Amino acid sequence: AQSVTQLDSQVPVFEEAPVELRCNYSSSVSVYLFWYVQYPNQGLQLLLKYLSGSTLVKGINGFEAEFNKSQTSFHLRKPSVHISDTAEYFCAVSETNTGFQKLVFGTGTRLLVSP
Amino acid sequence: DADVTQTPRNRITKTGKRIMLECSQTKGHDRMYWYRQDPGLGLRLIYYSFDVKDINKGEISDGYSVSRQAQAKFSLSLESAIPNQTALYFCATSPGGTGVEKLFFGSGTQLSVL
């Protein structure tokens, strides 16, 4: 079964600084990978996803992520963060060989952007 | 109006009480899900439904039951609430069919069991 590890529970950063949120996964088969964002008092919304093709995926709000199969990673990056990026970010994985691609979520990384 | 609506937004109850959390959607999606979120544990799948006649257990279904009253409605029940069911509960939908599922989440129900 697949699993996801988000090693950083919290990442503090100053406004306009770059940020990387780390995600590693484990699976014996091919996977699809996702990043979801949860703003305060809201549900999760999809930030970006990797299905196939180019390993660099661009999402909403200037975020991007790179799929690295050899390192089983899917790190999320943004070159310059804003206060409004303060939120919790979840990496998720689903296996490609099942009829129902159940999503398995990581434990989340809280991004704290300060002025 | 929100596409996926959960009621109530907050609920405090006592151990042993029966609780129902409701979810309705206007997205026209066939698939609906219930997740719970606990600090440090992320989201875990409780139940999911592909249509009105199809209900499936997720990874943590013990102590919970669900009802898919219509395509647009999916409720989660705790027959006898216990304190470790204190969590943030999310309903989600997806369009189904082939391909990778994109989930659309409600705003959540914060449940506290005393």
mmCIF file of C-alpha atoms in Angstrom:
data_model
loop_
_atom_site.group_PDB
_atom_site.id
_atom_site.type_symbol
_atom_site.label_atom_id
_atom_site.label_comp_id
_atom_site.label_asym_id
_atom_site.label_seq_id
_atom_site.Cartn_x
_atom_site.Cartn_y
_atom_site.Cartn_z
ATOM 1 C CA ALA A 1 0.000 0.000 0.000
ATOM 2 C CA GLN A 2 1.088 3.530 -0.666
ATOM 3 C CA SER A 3 2.167 5.986 2.000
ATOM 4 C CA VAL A 4 3.213 9.613 2.203
ATOM 5 C CA THR A 5 5.704 11.329 4.485
ATOM 6 C CA GLN A 6 5.811 15.038 5.110
ATOM 7 C CA LEU A 7 8.789 15.480 7.350
ATOM 8 C CA ASP A 8 8.184 19.113 8.260
ATOM 9 C CA SER A 9 5.151 19.727 10.428
ATOM 10 C CA GLN A 10 5.712 23.472 10.340
ATOM 11 C CA VAL A 11 7.743 25.773 8.102
ATOM 12 C CA PRO A 12 8.176 29.427 9.127
ATOM 13 C CA VAL A 13 9.287 31.829 6.419
ATOM 14 C CA PHE A 14 9.417 35.555 5.817
ATOM 15 C CA GLU A 15 7.318 37.209 3.169
ATOM 16 C CA GLU A 16 8.927 37.265 -0.306
ATOM 17 C CA ALA A 17 11.345 34.488 0.610
ATOM 18 C CA PRO A 18 11.378 31.195 -1.305
ATOM 19 C CA VAL A 19 9.947 28.079 0.271
ATOM 20 C CA GLU A 20 10.096 24.332 -0.276
ATOM 21 C CA LEU A 21 7.719 21.895 1.396
ATOM 22 C CA ARG A 22 8.963 18.338 1.284
ATOM 23 C CA CYS A 23 6.991 15.240 0.397
ATOM 24 C CA ASN A 24 8.223 11.685 -0.005
ATOM 25 C CA TYR A 25 6.082 8.729 -0.941
ATOM 26 C CA SER A 26 6.306 4.978 -0.912
ATOM 27 C CA SER A 27 4.632 2.650 -3.364
ATOM 28 C CA SER A 28 5.445 -0.534 -5.233
ATOM 29 C CA VAL A 29 3.642 0.672 -8.359
ATOM 30 C CA SER A 30 3.259 3.845 -10.360
ATOM 31 C CA VAL A 31 1.546 6.706 -8.603
ATOM 32 C CA TYR A 32 -0.313 9.924 -9.093
ATOM 33 C CA LEU A 33 0.725 12.745 -6.785
ATOM 34 C CA PHE A 34 -1.150 15.762 -5.465
ATOM 35 C CA TRP A 35 -0.756 18.798 -3.289
ATOM 36 C CA TYR A 36 -3.804 20.171 -1.512
ATOM 37 C CA VAL A 37 -3.966 23.419 0.477
ATOM 38 C CA GLN A 38 -6.176 24.157 3.459
ATOM 39 C CA TYR A 39 -6.651 27.809 4.365
ATOM 40 C CA PRO A 40 -7.849 28.596 7.897
ATOM 41 C CA ASN A 41 -11.430 27.474 8.542
ATOM 42 C CA GLN A 42 -11.807 26.059 5.061
ATOM 43 C CA GLY A 43 -11.798 22.681 3.385
ATOM 44 C CA LEU A 44 -8.952 21.434 1.252
ATOM 45 C CA GLN A 45 -8.551 22.522 -2.335
ATOM 46 C CA LEU A 46 -6.351 21.123 -5.055
ATOM 47 C CA LEU A 47 -3.136 23.056 -5.628
ATOM 48 C CA LEU A 48 -1.579 20.881 -8.335
ATOM 49 C CA LYS A 49 -1.249 17.286 -9.476
ATOM 50 C CA TYR A 50 1.189 15.046 -11.305
ATOM 51 C CA LEU A 51 -0.307 12.354 -13.495
ATOM 52 C CA SER A 52 2.308 11.758 -16.188
ATOM 53 C CA GLY A 53 4.569 13.573 -18.598
ATOM 54 C CA SER A 54 6.655 16.537 -17.530
ATOM 55 C CA THR A 55 8.024 16.099 -14.047
ATOM 56 C CA LEU A 56 7.659 19.812 -13.291
ATOM 57 C CA VAL A 57 4.071 20.659 -12.525
ATOM 58 C CA LYS A 58 2.716 24.157 -12.125
ATOM 59 C CA GLY A 59 -0.274 24.892 -9.957
ATOM 60 C CA ILE A 60 -2.349 27.772 -8.738
ATOM 61 C CA ASN A 61 -1.012 30.800 -6.860
ATOM 62 C CA GLY A 62 2.521 30.469 -8.262
ATOM 63 C CA PHE A 63 3.277 27.081 -6.721
ATOM 64 C CA GLU A 64 5.068 24.314 -8.549
ATOM 65 C CA ALA A 65 6.227 20.818 -7.707
ATOM 66 C CA GLU A 66 8.734 18.433 -9.186
ATOM 67 C CA PHE A 67 8.266 14.701 -9.389
ATOM 68 C CA ASN A 68 11.484 12.796 -8.782
ATOM 69 C CA LYS A 69 10.929 9.086 -9.311
ATOM 70 C CA SER A 70 14.404 7.989 -8.228
ATOM 71 C CA GLN A 71 14.082 9.832 -4.928
ATOM 72 C CA THR A 72 10.334 9.125 -4.623
ATOM 73 C CA SER A 73 9.737 12.775 -3.877
ATOM 74 C CA PHE A 74 7.261 15.443 -4.899
ATOM 75 C CA HIS A 75 8.440 18.650 -3.229
ATOM 76 C CA LEU A 76 6.380 21.813 -3.451
ATOM 77 C CA ARG A 77 8.083 25.136 -4.141
ATOM 78 C CA LYS A 78 7.299 28.785 -4.475
ATOM 79 C CA PRO A 79 9.967 31.372 -5.322
ATOM 80 C CA SER A 80 8.405 34.205 -3.316
ATOM 81 C CA VAL A 81 5.695 33.679 -0.724
ATOM 82 C CA HIS A 82 2.974 36.058 0.415
ATOM 83 C CA ILE A 83 1.258 36.439 3.751
ATOM 84 C CA SER A 84 -1.829 34.943 2.117
ATOM 85 C CA ASP A 85 0.038 31.677 1.526
ATOM 86 C CA THR A 86 -0.190 30.929 5.237
ATOM 87 C CA ALA A 87 -2.058 27.633 5.288
ATOM 88 C CA GLU A 88 -1.643 23.918 5.786
ATOM 89 C CA TYR A 89 -0.399 21.935 2.827
ATOM 90 C CA PHE A 90 -1.081 18.256 2.282
ATOM 91 C CA CYS A 91 0.706 15.937 -0.071
ATOM 92 C CA ALA A 92 -1.327 12.967 -1.294
ATOM 93 C CA VAL A 93 -0.692 9.889 -3.404
ATOM 94 C CA SER A 94 -2.814 7.373 -5.217
ATOM 95 C CA GLU A 95 -1.742 4.241 -7.017
ATOM 96 C CA THR A 96 -2.427 3.979 -10.719
ATOM 97 C CA ASN A 97 -3.285 0.307 -10.862
ATOM 98 C CA THR A 98 -6.498 0.265 -8.825
ATOM 99 C CA GLY A 99 -9.988 0.841 -10.104
ATOM 100 C CA PHE A 100 -10.643 3.334 -7.366
ATOM 101 C CA GLN A 101 -7.645 5.582 -6.925
ATOM 102 C CA LYS A 102 -7.924 6.051 -3.202
ATOM 103 C CA LEU A 103 -6.012 9.071 -2.017
ATOM 104 C CA VAL A 104 -3.648 8.675 0.911
ATOM 105 C CA PHE A 105 -2.771 11.964 2.574
ATOM 106 C CA GLY A 106 0.329 12.990 4.412
ATOM 107 C CA THR A 107 0.184 14.528 7.860
ATOM 108 C CA GLY A 108 0.413 18.064 6.541
ATOM 109 C CA THR A 109 2.890 20.951 6.711
ATOM 110 C CA ARG A 110 1.821 24.245 8.195
ATOM 111 C CA LEU A 111 3.369 27.162 6.304
ATOM 112 C CA LEU A 112 3.648 30.292 8.417
ATOM 113 C CA VAL A 113 4.506 33.441 6.470
ATOM 114 C CA SER A 114 5.440 36.484 8.509
ATOM 115 C CA PRO A 115 6.135 40.086 7.435
ATOM 116 C CA ASP B 1 -23.392 29.221 -2.094
ATOM 117 C CA ALA B 2 -20.857 26.507 -1.404
ATOM 118 C CA ASP B 3 -20.833 23.509 -3.748
ATOM 119 C CA VAL B 4 -20.307 21.095 -0.843
ATOM 120 C CA THR B 5 -22.167 22.053 2.322
ATOM 121 C CA GLN B 6 -21.671 20.456 5.701
ATOM 122 C CA THR B 7 -23.921 20.898 8.703
ATOM 123 C CA PRO B 8 -23.402 21.656 11.481
ATOM 124 C CA ARG B 9 -20.119 23.598 11.397
ATOM 125 C CA ASN B 10 -19.487 22.891 15.061
ATOM 126 C CA ARG B 11 -20.964 20.385 17.473
ATOM 127 C CA ILE B 12 -20.287 19.569 21.086
ATOM 128 C CA THR B 13 -21.801 16.399 22.441
ATOM 129 C CA LYS B 14 -21.444 13.957 25.290
ATOM 130 C CA THR B 15 -20.111 10.440 25.365
ATOM 131 C CA GLY B 16 -22.735 7.912 24.334
ATOM 132 C CA LYS B 17 -24.896 10.286 22.337
ATOM 133 C CA ARG B 18 -25.907 9.618 18.755
ATOM 134 C CA ILE B 19 -24.692 12.235 16.325
ATOM 135 C CA MET B 20 -25.373 12.809 12.639
ATOM 136 C CA LEU B 21 -23.262 14.971 10.389
ATOM 137 C CA GLU B 22 -24.808 15.952 7.105
ATOM 138 C CA CYS B 23 -23.356 16.725 3.713
ATOM 139 C CA SER B 24 -25.068 17.975 0.591
ATOM 140 C CA GLN B 25 -23.609 18.911 -2.776
ATOM 141 C CA THR B 26 -24.725 20.818 -5.824
ATOM 142 C CA LYS B 27 -21.883 19.691 -8.074
ATOM 143 C CA GLY B 28 -23.787 16.749 -9.510
ATOM 144 C CA HIS B 29 -20.993 14.360 -8.582
ATOM 145 C CA ASP B 30 -21.603 10.662 -8.118
ATOM 146 C CA ARG B 31 -18.864 10.007 -5.588
ATOM 147 C CA MET B 32 -18.928 11.230 -2.018
ATOM 148 C CA TYR B 33 -16.529 10.699 0.864
ATOM 149 C CA TRP B 34 -16.190 11.256 4.577
ATOM 150 C CA TYR B 35 -12.768 11.985 6.047
ATOM 151 C CA ARG B 36 -11.621 12.880 9.516
ATOM 152 C CA GLN B 37 -8.684 15.138 10.226
ATOM 153 C CA ASP B 38 -6.658 14.875 13.406
ATOM 154 C CA PRO B 39 -3.663 17.046 14.250
ATOM 155 C CA GLY B 40 -0.478 15.303 13.185
ATOM 156 C CA LEU B 41 -2.346 12.517 11.432
ATOM 157 C CA GLY B 42 -3.607 14.201 8.298
ATOM 158 C CA LEU B 43 -6.827 13.046 6.680
ATOM 159 C CA ARG B 44 -8.124 9.525 6.962
ATOM 160 C CA LEU B 45 -10.943 8.017 4.936
ATOM 161 C CA ILE B 46 -13.967 6.809 6.905
ATOM 162 C CA TYR B 47 -16.479 5.827 4.203
ATOM 163 C CA TYR B 48 -17.027 6.461 0.538
ATOM 164 C CA SER B 49 -19.924 6.033 -1.846
ATOM 165 C CA PHE B 50 -19.874 5.749 -5.615
ATOM 166 C CA ASP B 51 -23.630 6.090 -5.974
ATOM 167 C CA VAL B 52 -26.787 5.750 -3.931
ATOM 168 C CA LYS B 53 -26.560 1.961 -3.860
ATOM 169 C CA ASP B 54 -22.834 1.697 -3.310
ATOM 170 C CA ILE B 55 -21.294 2.247 0.125
ATOM 171 C CA ASN B 56 -17.748 1.254 1.025
ATOM 172 C CA LYS B 57 -15.709 1.269 4.201
ATOM 173 C CA GLY B 58 -12.549 3.290 4.364
ATOM 174 C CA GLU B 59 -9.575 2.756 6.596
ATOM 175 C CA ILE B 60 -11.227 3.836 9.870
ATOM 176 C CA SER B 61 -14.924 2.936 9.646
ATOM 177 C CA ASP B 62 -15.320 1.371 13.104
ATOM 178 C CA GLY B 63 -17.765 3.349 15.225
ATOM 179 C CA TYR B 64 -19.263 5.110 12.217
ATOM 180 C CA SER B 65 -22.081 4.482 9.784
ATOM 181 C CA VAL B 66 -23.261 6.347 6.697
ATOM 182 C CA SER B 67 -26.360 6.840 4.632
ATOM 183 C CA ARG B 68 -26.540 7.987 1.017
ATOM 184 C CA GLN B 69 -30.051 9.370 0.912
ATOM 185 C CA ALA B 70 -29.746 10.743 -2.617
ATOM 186 C CA GLN B 71 -27.057 11.516 -5.121
ATOM 187 C CA ALA B 72 -26.608 14.874 -3.451
ATOM 188 C CA LYS B 73 -26.748 13.818 0.200
ATOM 189 C CA PHE B 74 -24.373 11.721 2.285
ATOM 190 C CA SER B 75 -24.624 11.665 6.065
ATOM 191 C CA LEU B 76 -22.251 10.301 8.663
ATOM 192 C CA SER B 77 -23.497 8.929 11.981
ATOM 193 C CA LEU B 78 -21.777 8.185 15.228
ATOM 194 C CA GLU B 79 -24.116 5.757 16.964
ATOM 195 C CA SER B 80 -22.536 6.179 20.373
ATOM 196 C CA ALA B 81 -19.966 8.941 20.399
ATOM 197 C CA ILE B 82 -16.717 8.545 22.312
ATOM 198 C CA PRO B 83 -14.046 11.159 23.121
ATOM 199 C CA ASN B 84 -11.494 9.836 20.627
ATOM 200 C CA GLN B 85 -13.951 10.670 17.867
ATOM 201 C CA THR B 86 -13.278 14.323 18.589
ATOM 202 C CA ALA B 87 -11.941 15.574 15.250
ATOM 203 C CA LEU B 88 -12.559 17.761 12.235
ATOM 204 C CA TYR B 89 -14.752 15.919 9.746
ATOM 205 C CA PHE B 90 -14.768 16.646 6.046
ATOM 206 C CA CYS B 91 -17.146 15.623 3.329
ATOM 207 C CA ALA B 92 -15.795 15.556 -0.210
ATOM 208 C CA THR B 93 -17.082 14.788 -3.678
ATOM 209 C CA SER B 94 -15.575 13.781 -6.985
ATOM 210 C CA PRO B 95 -17.027 13.329 -10.456
ATOM 211 C CA GLY B 96 -16.160 9.653 -10.838
ATOM 212 C CA GLY B 97 -15.762 7.862 -14.105
ATOM 213 C CA THR B 98 -12.323 7.081 -15.422
ATOM 214 C CA GLY B 99 -9.246 9.023 -14.623
ATOM 215 C CA VAL B 100 -7.807 10.513 -11.514
ATOM 216 C CA GLU B 101 -10.088 11.823 -8.879
ATOM 217 C CA LYS B 102 -10.024 15.462 -7.951
ATOM 218 C CA LEU B 103 -11.717 15.929 -4.620
ATOM 219 C CA PHE B 104 -13.899 18.893 -3.734
ATOM 220 C CA PHE B 105 -14.164 19.452 0.008
ATOM 221 C CA GLY B 106 -16.730 21.031 2.278
ATOM 222 C CA SER B 107 -15.668 23.439 5.001
ATOM 223 C CA GLY B 108 -15.705 20.803 7.686
ATOM 224 C CA THR B 109 -17.537 19.997 10.912
ATOM 225 C CA GLN B 110 -15.622 20.338 14.162
ATOM 226 C CA LEU B 111 -16.950 17.687 16.517
ATOM 227 C CA SER B 112 -16.073 17.592 20.196
ATOM 228 C CA VAL B 113 -17.112 14.615 22.310
ATOM 229 C CA LEU B 114 -16.902 15.264 26.043
#
